[in-house]
mmCIF file of C-alpha atoms and ligand atoms in Angstrom:
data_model
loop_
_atom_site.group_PDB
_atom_site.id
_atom_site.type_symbol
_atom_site.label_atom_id
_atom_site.label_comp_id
_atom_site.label_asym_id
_atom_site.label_seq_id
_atom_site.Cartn_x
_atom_site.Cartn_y
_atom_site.Cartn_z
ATOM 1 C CA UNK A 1 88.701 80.263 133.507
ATOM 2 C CA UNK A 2 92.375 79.069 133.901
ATOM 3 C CA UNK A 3 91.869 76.594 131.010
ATOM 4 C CA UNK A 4 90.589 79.415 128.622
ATOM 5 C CA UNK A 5 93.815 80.893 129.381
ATOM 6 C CA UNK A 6 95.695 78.415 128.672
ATOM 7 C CA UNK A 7 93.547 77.820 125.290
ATOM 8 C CA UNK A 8 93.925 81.802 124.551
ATOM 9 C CA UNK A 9 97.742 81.475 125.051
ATOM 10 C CA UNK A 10 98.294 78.409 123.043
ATOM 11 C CA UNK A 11 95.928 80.287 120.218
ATOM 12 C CA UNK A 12 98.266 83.727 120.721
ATOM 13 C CA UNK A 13 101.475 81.413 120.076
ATOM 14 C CA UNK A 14 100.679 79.901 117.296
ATOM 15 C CA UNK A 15 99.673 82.976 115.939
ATOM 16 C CA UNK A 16 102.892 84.069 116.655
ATOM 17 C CA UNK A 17 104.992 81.484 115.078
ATOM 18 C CA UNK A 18 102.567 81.673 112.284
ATOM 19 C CA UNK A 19 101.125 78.124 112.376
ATOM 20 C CA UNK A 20 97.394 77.849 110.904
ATOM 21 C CA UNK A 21 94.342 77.996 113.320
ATOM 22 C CA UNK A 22 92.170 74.865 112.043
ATOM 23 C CA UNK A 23 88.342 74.310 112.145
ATOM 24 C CA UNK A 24 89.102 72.062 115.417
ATOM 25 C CA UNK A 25 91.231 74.347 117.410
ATOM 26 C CA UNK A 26 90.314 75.859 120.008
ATOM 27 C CA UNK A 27 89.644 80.071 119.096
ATOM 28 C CA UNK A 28 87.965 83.658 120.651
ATOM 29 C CA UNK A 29 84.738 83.679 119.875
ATOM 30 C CA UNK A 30 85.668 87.464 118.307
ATOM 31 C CA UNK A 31 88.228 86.123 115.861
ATOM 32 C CA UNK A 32 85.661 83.306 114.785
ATOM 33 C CA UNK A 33 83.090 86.138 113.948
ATOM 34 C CA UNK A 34 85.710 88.461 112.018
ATOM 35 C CA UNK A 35 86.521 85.449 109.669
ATOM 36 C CA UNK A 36 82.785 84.291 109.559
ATOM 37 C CA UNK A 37 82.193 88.030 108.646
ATOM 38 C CA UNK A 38 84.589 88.042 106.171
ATOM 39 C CA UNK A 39 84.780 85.046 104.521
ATOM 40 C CA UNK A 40 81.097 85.296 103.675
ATOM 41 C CA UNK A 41 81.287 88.680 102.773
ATOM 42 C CA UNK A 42 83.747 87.360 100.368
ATOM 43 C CA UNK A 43 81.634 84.362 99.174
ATOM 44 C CA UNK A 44 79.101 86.888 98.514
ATOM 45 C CA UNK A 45 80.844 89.520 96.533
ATOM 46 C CA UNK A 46 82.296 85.842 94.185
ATOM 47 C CA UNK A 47 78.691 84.729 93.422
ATOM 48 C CA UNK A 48 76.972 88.172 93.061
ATOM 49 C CA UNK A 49 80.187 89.407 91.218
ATOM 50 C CA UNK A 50 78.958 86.981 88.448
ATOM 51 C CA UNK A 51 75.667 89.111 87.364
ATOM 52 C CA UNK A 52 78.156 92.009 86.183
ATOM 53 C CA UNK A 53 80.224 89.745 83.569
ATOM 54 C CA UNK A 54 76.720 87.059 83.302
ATOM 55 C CA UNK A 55 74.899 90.113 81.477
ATOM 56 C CA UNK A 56 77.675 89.789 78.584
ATOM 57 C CA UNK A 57 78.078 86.436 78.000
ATOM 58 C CA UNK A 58 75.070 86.445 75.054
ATOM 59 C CA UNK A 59 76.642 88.927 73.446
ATOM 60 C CA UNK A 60 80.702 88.727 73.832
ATOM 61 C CA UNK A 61 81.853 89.554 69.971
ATOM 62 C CA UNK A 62 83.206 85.991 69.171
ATOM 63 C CA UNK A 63 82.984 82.276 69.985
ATOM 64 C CA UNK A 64 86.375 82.582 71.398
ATOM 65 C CA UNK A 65 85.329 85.625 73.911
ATOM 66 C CA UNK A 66 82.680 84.015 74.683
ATOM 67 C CA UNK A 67 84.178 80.350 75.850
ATOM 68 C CA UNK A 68 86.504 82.844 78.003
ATOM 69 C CA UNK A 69 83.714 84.818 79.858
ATOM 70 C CA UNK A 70 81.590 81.708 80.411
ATOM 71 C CA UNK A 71 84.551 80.113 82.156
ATOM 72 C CA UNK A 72 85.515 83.535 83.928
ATOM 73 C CA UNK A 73 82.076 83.360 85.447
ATOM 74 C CA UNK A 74 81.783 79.606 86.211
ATOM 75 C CA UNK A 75 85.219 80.123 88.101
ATOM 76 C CA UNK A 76 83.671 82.717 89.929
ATOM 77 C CA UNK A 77 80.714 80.644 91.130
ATOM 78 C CA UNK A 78 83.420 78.294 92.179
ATOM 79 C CA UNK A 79 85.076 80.510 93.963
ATOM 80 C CA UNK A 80 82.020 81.630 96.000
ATOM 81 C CA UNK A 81 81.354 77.617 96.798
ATOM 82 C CA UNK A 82 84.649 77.139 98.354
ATOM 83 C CA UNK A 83 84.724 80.394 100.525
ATOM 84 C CA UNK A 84 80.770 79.526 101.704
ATOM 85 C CA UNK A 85 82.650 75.514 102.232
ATOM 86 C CA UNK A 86 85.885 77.354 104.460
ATOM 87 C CA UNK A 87 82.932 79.406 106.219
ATOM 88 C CA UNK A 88 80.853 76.301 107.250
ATOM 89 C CA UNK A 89 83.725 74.926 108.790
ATOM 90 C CA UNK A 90 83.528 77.922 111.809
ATOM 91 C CA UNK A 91 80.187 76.909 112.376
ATOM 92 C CA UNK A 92 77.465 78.699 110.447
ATOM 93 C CA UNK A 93 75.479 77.110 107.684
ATOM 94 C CA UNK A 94 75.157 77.843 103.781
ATOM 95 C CA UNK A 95 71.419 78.691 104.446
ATOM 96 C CA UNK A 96 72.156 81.204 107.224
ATOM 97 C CA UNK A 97 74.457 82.693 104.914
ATOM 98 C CA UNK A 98 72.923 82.993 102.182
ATOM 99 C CA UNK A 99 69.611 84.258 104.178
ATOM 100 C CA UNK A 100 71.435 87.265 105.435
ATOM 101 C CA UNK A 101 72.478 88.111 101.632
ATOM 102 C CA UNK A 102 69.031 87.898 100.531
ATOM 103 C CA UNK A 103 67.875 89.914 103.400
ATOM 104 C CA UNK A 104 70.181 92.944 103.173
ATOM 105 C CA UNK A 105 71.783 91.984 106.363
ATOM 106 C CA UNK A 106 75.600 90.817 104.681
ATOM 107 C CA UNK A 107 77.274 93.015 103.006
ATOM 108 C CA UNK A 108 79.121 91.974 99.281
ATOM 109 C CA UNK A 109 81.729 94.210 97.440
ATOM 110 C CA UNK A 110 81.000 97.660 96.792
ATOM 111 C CA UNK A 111 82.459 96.804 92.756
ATOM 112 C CA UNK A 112 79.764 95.102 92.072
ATOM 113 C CA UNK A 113 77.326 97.404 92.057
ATOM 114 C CA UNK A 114 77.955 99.465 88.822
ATOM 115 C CA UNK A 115 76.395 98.335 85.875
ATOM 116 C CA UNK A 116 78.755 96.713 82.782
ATOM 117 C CA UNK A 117 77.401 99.315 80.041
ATOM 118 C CA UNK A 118 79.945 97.670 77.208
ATOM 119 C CA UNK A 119 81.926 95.496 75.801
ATOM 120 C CA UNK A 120 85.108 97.104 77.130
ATOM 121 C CA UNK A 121 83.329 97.064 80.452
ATOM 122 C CA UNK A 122 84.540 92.932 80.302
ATOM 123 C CA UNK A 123 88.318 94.505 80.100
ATOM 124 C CA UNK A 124 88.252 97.168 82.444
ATOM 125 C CA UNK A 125 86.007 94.526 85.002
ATOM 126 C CA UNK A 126 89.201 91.616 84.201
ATOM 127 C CA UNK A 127 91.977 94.406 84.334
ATOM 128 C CA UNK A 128 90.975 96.418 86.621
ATOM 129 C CA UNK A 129 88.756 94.720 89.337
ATOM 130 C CA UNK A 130 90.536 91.105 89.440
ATOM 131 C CA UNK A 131 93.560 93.254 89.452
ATOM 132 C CA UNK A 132 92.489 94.737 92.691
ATOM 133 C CA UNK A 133 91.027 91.462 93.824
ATOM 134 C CA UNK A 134 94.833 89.611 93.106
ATOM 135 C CA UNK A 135 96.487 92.478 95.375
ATOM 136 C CA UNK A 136 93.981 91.944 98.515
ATOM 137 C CA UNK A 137 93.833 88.384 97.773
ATOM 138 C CA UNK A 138 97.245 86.885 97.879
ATOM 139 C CA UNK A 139 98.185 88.067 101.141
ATOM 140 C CA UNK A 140 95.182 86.145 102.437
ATOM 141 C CA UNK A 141 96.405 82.813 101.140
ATOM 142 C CA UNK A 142 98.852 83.121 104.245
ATOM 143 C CA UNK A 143 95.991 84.145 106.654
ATOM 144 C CA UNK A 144 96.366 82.452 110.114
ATOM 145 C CA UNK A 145 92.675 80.257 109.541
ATOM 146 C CA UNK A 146 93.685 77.419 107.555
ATOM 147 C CA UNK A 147 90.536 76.370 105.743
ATOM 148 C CA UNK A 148 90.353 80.400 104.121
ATOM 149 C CA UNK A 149 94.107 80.353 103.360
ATOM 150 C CA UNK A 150 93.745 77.310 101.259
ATOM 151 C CA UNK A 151 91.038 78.172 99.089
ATOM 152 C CA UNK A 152 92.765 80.953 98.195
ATOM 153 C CA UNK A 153 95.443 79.621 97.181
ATOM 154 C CA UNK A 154 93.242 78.282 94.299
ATOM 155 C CA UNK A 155 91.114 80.939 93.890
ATOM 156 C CA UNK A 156 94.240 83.280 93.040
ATOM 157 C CA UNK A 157 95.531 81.494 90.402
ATOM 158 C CA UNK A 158 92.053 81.689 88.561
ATOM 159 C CA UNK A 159 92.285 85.718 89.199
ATOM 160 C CA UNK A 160 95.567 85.786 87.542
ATOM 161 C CA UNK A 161 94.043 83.918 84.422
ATOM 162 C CA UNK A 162 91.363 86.953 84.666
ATOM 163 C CA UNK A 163 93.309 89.517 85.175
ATOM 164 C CA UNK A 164 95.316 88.786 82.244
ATOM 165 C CA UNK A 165 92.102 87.806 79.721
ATOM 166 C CA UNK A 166 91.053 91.765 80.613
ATOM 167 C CA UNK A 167 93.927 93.360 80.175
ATOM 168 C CA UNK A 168 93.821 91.426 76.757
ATOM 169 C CA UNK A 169 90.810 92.664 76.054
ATOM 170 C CA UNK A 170 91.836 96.660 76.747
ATOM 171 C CA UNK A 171 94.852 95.930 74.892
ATOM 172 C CA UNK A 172 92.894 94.927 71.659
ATOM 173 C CA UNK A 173 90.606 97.687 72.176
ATOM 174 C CA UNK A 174 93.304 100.157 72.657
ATOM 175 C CA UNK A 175 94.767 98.886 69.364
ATOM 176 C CA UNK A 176 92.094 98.791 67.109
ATOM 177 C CA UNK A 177 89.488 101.389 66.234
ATOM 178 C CA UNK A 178 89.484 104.687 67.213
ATOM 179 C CA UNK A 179 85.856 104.325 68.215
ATOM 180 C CA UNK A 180 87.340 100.991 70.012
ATOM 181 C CA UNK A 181 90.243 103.064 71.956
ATOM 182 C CA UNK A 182 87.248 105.625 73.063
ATOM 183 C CA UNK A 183 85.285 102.646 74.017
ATOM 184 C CA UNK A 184 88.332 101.500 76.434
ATOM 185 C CA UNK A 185 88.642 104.791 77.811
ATOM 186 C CA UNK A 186 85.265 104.982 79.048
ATOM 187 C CA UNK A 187 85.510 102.152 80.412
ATOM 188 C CA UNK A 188 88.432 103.024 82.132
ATOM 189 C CA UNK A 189 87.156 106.476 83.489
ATOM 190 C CA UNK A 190 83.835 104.185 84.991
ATOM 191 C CA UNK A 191 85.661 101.511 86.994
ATOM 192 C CA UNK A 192 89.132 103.078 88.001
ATOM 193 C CA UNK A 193 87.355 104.934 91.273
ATOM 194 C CA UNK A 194 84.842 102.273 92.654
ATOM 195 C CA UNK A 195 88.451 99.593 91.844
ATOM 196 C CA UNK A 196 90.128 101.731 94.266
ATOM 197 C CA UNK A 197 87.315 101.880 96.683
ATOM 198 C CA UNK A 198 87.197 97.835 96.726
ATOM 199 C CA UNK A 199 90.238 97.662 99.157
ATOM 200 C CA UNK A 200 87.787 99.361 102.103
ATOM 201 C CA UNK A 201 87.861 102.800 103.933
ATOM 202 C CA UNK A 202 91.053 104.309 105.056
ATOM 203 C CA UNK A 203 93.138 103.290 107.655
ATOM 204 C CA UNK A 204 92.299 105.923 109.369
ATOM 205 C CA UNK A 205 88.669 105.199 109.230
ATOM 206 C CA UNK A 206 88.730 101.106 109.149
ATOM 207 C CA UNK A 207 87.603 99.949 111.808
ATOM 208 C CA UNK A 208 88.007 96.165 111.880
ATOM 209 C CA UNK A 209 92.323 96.544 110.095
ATOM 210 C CA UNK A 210 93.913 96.822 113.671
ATOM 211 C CA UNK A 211 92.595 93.825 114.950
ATOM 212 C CA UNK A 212 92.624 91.817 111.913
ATOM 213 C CA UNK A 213 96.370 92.428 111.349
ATOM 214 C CA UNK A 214 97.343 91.645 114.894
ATOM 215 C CA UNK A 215 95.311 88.079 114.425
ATOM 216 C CA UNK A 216 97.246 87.690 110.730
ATOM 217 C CA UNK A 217 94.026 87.931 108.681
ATOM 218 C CA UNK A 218 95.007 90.729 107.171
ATOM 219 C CA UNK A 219 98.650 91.141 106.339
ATOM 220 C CA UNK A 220 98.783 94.598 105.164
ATOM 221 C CA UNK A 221 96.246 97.710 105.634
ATOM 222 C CA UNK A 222 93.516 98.635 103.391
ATOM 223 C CA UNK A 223 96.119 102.058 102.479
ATOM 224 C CA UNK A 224 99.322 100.004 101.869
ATOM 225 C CA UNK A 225 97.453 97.602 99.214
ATOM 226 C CA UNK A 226 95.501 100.195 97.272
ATOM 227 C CA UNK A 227 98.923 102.015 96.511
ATOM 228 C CA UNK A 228 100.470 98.758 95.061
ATOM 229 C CA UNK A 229 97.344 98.138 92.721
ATOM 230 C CA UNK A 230 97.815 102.135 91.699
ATOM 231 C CA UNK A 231 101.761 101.465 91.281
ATOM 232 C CA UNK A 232 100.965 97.986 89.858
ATOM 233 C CA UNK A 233 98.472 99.581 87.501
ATOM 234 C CA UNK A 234 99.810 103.049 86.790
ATOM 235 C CA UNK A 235 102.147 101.783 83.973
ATOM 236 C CA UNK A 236 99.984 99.518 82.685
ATOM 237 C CA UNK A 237 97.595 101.924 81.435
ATOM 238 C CA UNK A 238 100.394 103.881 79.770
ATOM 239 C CA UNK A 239 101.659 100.484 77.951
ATOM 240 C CA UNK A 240 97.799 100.277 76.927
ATOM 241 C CA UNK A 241 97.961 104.157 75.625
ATOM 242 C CA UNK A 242 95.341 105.035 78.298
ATOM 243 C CA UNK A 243 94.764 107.948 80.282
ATOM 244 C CA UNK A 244 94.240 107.486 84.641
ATOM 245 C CA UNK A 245 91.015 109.543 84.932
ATOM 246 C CA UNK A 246 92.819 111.612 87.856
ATOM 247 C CA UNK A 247 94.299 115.168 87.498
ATOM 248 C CA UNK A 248 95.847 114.498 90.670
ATOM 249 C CA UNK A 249 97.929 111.585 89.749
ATOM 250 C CA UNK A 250 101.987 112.020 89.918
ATOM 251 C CA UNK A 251 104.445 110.302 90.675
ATOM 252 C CA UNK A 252 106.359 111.129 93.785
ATOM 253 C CA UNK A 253 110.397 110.791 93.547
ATOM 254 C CA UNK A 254 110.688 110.755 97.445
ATOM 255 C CA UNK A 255 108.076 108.151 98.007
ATOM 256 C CA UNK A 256 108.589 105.854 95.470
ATOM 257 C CA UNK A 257 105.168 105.948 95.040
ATOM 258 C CA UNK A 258 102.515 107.465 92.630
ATOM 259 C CA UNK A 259 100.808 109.996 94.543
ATOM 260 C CA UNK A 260 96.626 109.942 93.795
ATOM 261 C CA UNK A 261 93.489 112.436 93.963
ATOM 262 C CA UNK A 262 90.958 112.004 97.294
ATOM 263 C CA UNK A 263 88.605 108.817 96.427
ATOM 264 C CA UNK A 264 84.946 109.887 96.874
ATOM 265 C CA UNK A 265 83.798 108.221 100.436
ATOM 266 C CA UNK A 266 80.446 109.538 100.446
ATOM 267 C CA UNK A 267 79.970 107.547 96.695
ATOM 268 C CA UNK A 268 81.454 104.359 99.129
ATOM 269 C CA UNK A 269 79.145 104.758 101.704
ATOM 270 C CA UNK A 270 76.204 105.203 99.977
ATOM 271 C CA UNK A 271 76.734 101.867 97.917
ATOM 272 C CA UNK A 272 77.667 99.492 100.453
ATOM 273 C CA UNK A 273 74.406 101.595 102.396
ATOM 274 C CA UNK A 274 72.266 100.163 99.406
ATOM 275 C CA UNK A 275 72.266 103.084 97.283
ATOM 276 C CA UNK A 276 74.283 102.324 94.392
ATOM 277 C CA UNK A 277 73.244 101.884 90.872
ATOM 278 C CA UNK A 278 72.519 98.518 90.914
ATOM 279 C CA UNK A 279 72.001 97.216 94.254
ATOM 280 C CA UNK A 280 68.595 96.626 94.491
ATOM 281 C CA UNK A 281 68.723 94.782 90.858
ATOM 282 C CA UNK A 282 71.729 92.705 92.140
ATOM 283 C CA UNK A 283 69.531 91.226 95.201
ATOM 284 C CA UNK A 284 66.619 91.112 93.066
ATOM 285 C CA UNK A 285 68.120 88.681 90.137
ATOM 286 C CA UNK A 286 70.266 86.352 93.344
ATOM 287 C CA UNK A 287 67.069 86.062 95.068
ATOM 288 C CA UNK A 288 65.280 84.869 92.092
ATOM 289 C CA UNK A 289 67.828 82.891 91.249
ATOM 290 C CA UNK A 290 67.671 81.241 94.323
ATOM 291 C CA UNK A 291 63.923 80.520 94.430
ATOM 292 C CA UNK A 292 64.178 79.392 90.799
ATOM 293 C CA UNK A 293 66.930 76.589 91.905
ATOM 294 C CA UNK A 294 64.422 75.398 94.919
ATOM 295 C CA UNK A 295 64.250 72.009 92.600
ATOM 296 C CA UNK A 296 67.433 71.004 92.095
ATOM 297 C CA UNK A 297 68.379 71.440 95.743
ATOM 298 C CA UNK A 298 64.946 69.476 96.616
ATOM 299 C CA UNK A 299 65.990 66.510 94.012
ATOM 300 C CA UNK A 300 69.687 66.657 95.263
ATOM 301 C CA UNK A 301 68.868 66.074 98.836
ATOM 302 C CA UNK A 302 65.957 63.154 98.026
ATOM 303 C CA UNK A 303 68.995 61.708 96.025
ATOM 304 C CA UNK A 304 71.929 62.174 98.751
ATOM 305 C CA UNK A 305 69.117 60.438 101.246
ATOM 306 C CA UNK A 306 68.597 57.732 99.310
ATOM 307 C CA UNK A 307 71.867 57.034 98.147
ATOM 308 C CA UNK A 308 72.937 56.970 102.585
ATOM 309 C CA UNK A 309 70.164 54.683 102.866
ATOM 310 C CA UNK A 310 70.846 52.084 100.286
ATOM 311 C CA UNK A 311 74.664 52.422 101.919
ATOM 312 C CA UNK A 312 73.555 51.965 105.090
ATOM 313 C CA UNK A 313 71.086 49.074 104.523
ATOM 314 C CA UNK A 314 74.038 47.396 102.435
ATOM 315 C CA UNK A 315 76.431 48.338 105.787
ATOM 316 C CA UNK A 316 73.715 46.070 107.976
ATOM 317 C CA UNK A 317 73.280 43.307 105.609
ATOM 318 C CA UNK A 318 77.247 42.625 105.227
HETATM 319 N N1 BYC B 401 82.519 96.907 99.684
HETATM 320 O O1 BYC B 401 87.069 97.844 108.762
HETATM 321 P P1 BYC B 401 87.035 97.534 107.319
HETATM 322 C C1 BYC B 401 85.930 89.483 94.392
HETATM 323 C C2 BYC B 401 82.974 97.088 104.775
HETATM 324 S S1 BYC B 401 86.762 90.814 95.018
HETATM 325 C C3 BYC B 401 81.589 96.655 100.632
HETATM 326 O O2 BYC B 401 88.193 97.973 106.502
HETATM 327 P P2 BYC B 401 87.720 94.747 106.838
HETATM 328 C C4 BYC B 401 85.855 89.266 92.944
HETATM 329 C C5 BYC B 401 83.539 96.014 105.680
HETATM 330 O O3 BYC B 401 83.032 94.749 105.344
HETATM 331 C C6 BYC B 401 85.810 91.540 96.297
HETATM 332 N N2 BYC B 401 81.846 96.717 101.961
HETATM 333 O O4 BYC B 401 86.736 95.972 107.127
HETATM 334 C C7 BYC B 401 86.722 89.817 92.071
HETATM 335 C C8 BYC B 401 83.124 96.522 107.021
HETATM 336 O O5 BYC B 401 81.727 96.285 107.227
HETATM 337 P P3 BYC B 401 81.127 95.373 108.462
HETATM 338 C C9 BYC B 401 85.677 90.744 97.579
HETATM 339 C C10 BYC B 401 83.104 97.030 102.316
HETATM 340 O O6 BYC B 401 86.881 93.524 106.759
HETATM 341 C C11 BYC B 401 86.599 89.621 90.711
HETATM 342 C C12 BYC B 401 83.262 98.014 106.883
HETATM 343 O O7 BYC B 401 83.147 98.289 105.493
HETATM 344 N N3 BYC B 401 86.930 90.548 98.230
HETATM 345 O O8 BYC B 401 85.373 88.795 95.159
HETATM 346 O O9 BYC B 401 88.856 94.738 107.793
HETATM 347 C C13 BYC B 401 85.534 88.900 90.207
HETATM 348 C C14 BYC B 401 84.557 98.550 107.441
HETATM 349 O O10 BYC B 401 85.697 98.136 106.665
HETATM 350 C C15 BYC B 401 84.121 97.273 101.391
HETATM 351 C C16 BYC B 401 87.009 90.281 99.554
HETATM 352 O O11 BYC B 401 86.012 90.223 100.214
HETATM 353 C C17 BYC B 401 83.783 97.202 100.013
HETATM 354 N N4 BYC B 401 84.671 97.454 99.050
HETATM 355 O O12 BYC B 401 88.328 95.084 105.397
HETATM 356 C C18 BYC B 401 84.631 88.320 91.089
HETATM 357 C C19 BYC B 401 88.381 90.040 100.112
HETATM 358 N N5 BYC B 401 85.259 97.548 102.046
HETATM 359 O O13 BYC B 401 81.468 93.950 108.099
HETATM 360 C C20 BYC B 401 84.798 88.484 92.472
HETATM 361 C C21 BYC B 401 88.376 89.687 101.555
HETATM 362 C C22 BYC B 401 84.970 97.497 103.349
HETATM 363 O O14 BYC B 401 81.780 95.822 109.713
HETATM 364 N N6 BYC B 401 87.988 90.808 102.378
HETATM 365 N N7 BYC B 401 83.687 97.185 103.518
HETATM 366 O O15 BYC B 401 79.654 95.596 108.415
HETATM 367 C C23 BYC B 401 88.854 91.740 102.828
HETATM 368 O O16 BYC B 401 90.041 91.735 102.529
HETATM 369 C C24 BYC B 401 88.305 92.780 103.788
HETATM 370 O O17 BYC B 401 87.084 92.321 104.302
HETATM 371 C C25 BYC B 401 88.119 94.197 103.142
HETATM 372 C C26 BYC B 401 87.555 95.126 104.242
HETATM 373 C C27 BYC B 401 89.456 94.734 102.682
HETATM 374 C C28 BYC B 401 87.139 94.154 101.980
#
């Protein structure tokens, strides 16, 4: 009992003087299942976050667009392998994980489960939702766990490179046709609410923010970051000649901020419930996926075992 203490004291100070929590450190069981939580959630939303942008690849309008999308997508699977890697390292395995994903059981963003109906759907889905992902994302590369800080310190400068290949995207759109600029604005008017609803209920409503800000997980509430992306994104859309799809929208001279119209919760809840447009088919195709890679994770483990065999047998015999 008194040496828990001591280990829960030592783990409260370095939180406190903001050193990193590694994999080896002593930690409450309740901050190892937030982050485990988390960080797979995360994983989750990176790997089935590829099936919205995947669907366009065939048909991206040039060679050029579609050597960008292809890598957009591969550094999204990337992405997913590191945060599943920092997630092994509190103790759960990739097959656990991925088990509850199939099953229903972990949850994955909310974003990704509207369907990409166009070709300006690949800029509004770069602009908009890797916009939103950059503004929750670089506070966590100074979360307190070590192994989740560091991947995304890696993972955020690929979101940047995303970000901007979007809003290239809108702005070519926005310049061209006039069939193009419509094209833009639709997409716009379909992703600017569930973007907003990717940074989680309110504050008032969150229930896991409190906790996760005292442990220096989070760094800033689900509120305070969806008001930068609107005042990061705001005057973007006018540079692209765009309209926000909110009546409500002004900006506010004594808050410095851009007041916004009330986001639909009951639209939030029913999607991460399993209602959304696309949920089932998301699940569907990553399951299938899955079973259809059952070789190549059969032929890399015969090959990993006989590759520590022949070392070991060459170990013995020197
Ligand atoms: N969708 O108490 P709260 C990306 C859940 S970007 C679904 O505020 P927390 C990408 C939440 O999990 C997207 N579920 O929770 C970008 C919790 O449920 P449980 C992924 C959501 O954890 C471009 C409950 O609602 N990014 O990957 O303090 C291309 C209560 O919420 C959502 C991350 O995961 C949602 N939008 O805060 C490709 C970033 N929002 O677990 C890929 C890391 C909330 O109690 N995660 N929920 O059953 C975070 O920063 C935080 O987990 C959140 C939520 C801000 C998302």
């Amino acid at each position: 009992m008194t040496q828990e203490m001591d280990l829960n004291q030592r783990f409260e100070q370095y939180i406190a003087a903001d050193q990193k929590i590694e994999a080896k450190d002593w930690m409450p069981d309740a901050y190892r299942k937030t982050l485990i939580r988390q960080i797979s959630q995360h994983a989750h939303s990176e790997i089935i976050g590829m099936q919205p942008e995947g669907n366009w690849i065939t048909r991206a309008p040039s060679l050029k667009r579609k050597s960008i999308l292809l890598a957009k997508v591969q550094d999204e699977a990337g992405h997913g392998l590191y945060l599943y890697s920092a997630a092994e390292t509190l103790g759960i395995s990739r097959d656990e994980m991925l088990d509850a994903l199939h099953t229903g059981k972990a949850k994955y963003s909310s974003i990704f489960n509207y369907p990409t109906l166009t070709w300006a759907d690949m800029g509004a889905v770069g602009w908009l939702v890797d916009g939103a992902a950059i503004m929750n994302q670089v506070p966590l590369c100074k979360c307190s766990y070590g192994p989740y800080a560091r991947a995304m310190v890696r993972v955020c400068k690929e979101e940047s490179f995303h970000q901007r290949q979007g809003f290239q995207i809108m702005l070519t759109l926005s310049q061209g046709t006039a069939e193009q600029k419509e094209l833009a604005q639709d997409a716009f008017n379909r992703w600017w609410w569930p973007s907003l609803m990717m940074f989680g209920p309110n504050d008032a409503t969150s229930k896991h923010s409190e906790q996760s800000m005292r442990w220096k997980i989070k760094r800033f509430s689900n509120d305070e970051l969806r008001q930068r992306f609107v005042d990061m994104t705001v005057p973007q859309a006018e540079l692209l000649g765009l309209t926000v799809p909110d009546a409500d929208l002004k900006w506010n001279e004594v808050t410095g901020h851009y007041d916004f119209g009330p986001i639909d919760w009951g639209e939030f809840e029913q999607v991460v419930a399993g209602n959304g447009p696309c949920n089932r088919e998301r699940i569907d195709t990553r399951v299938t996926a899955h079973e259809n890679g059952a070789w190549v994770r059969e032929a890399a483990t015969a090959y990993a075992a006989k590759s520590s065999k022949r070392a070991s047998s060459q170990n013995s015999a020197a």
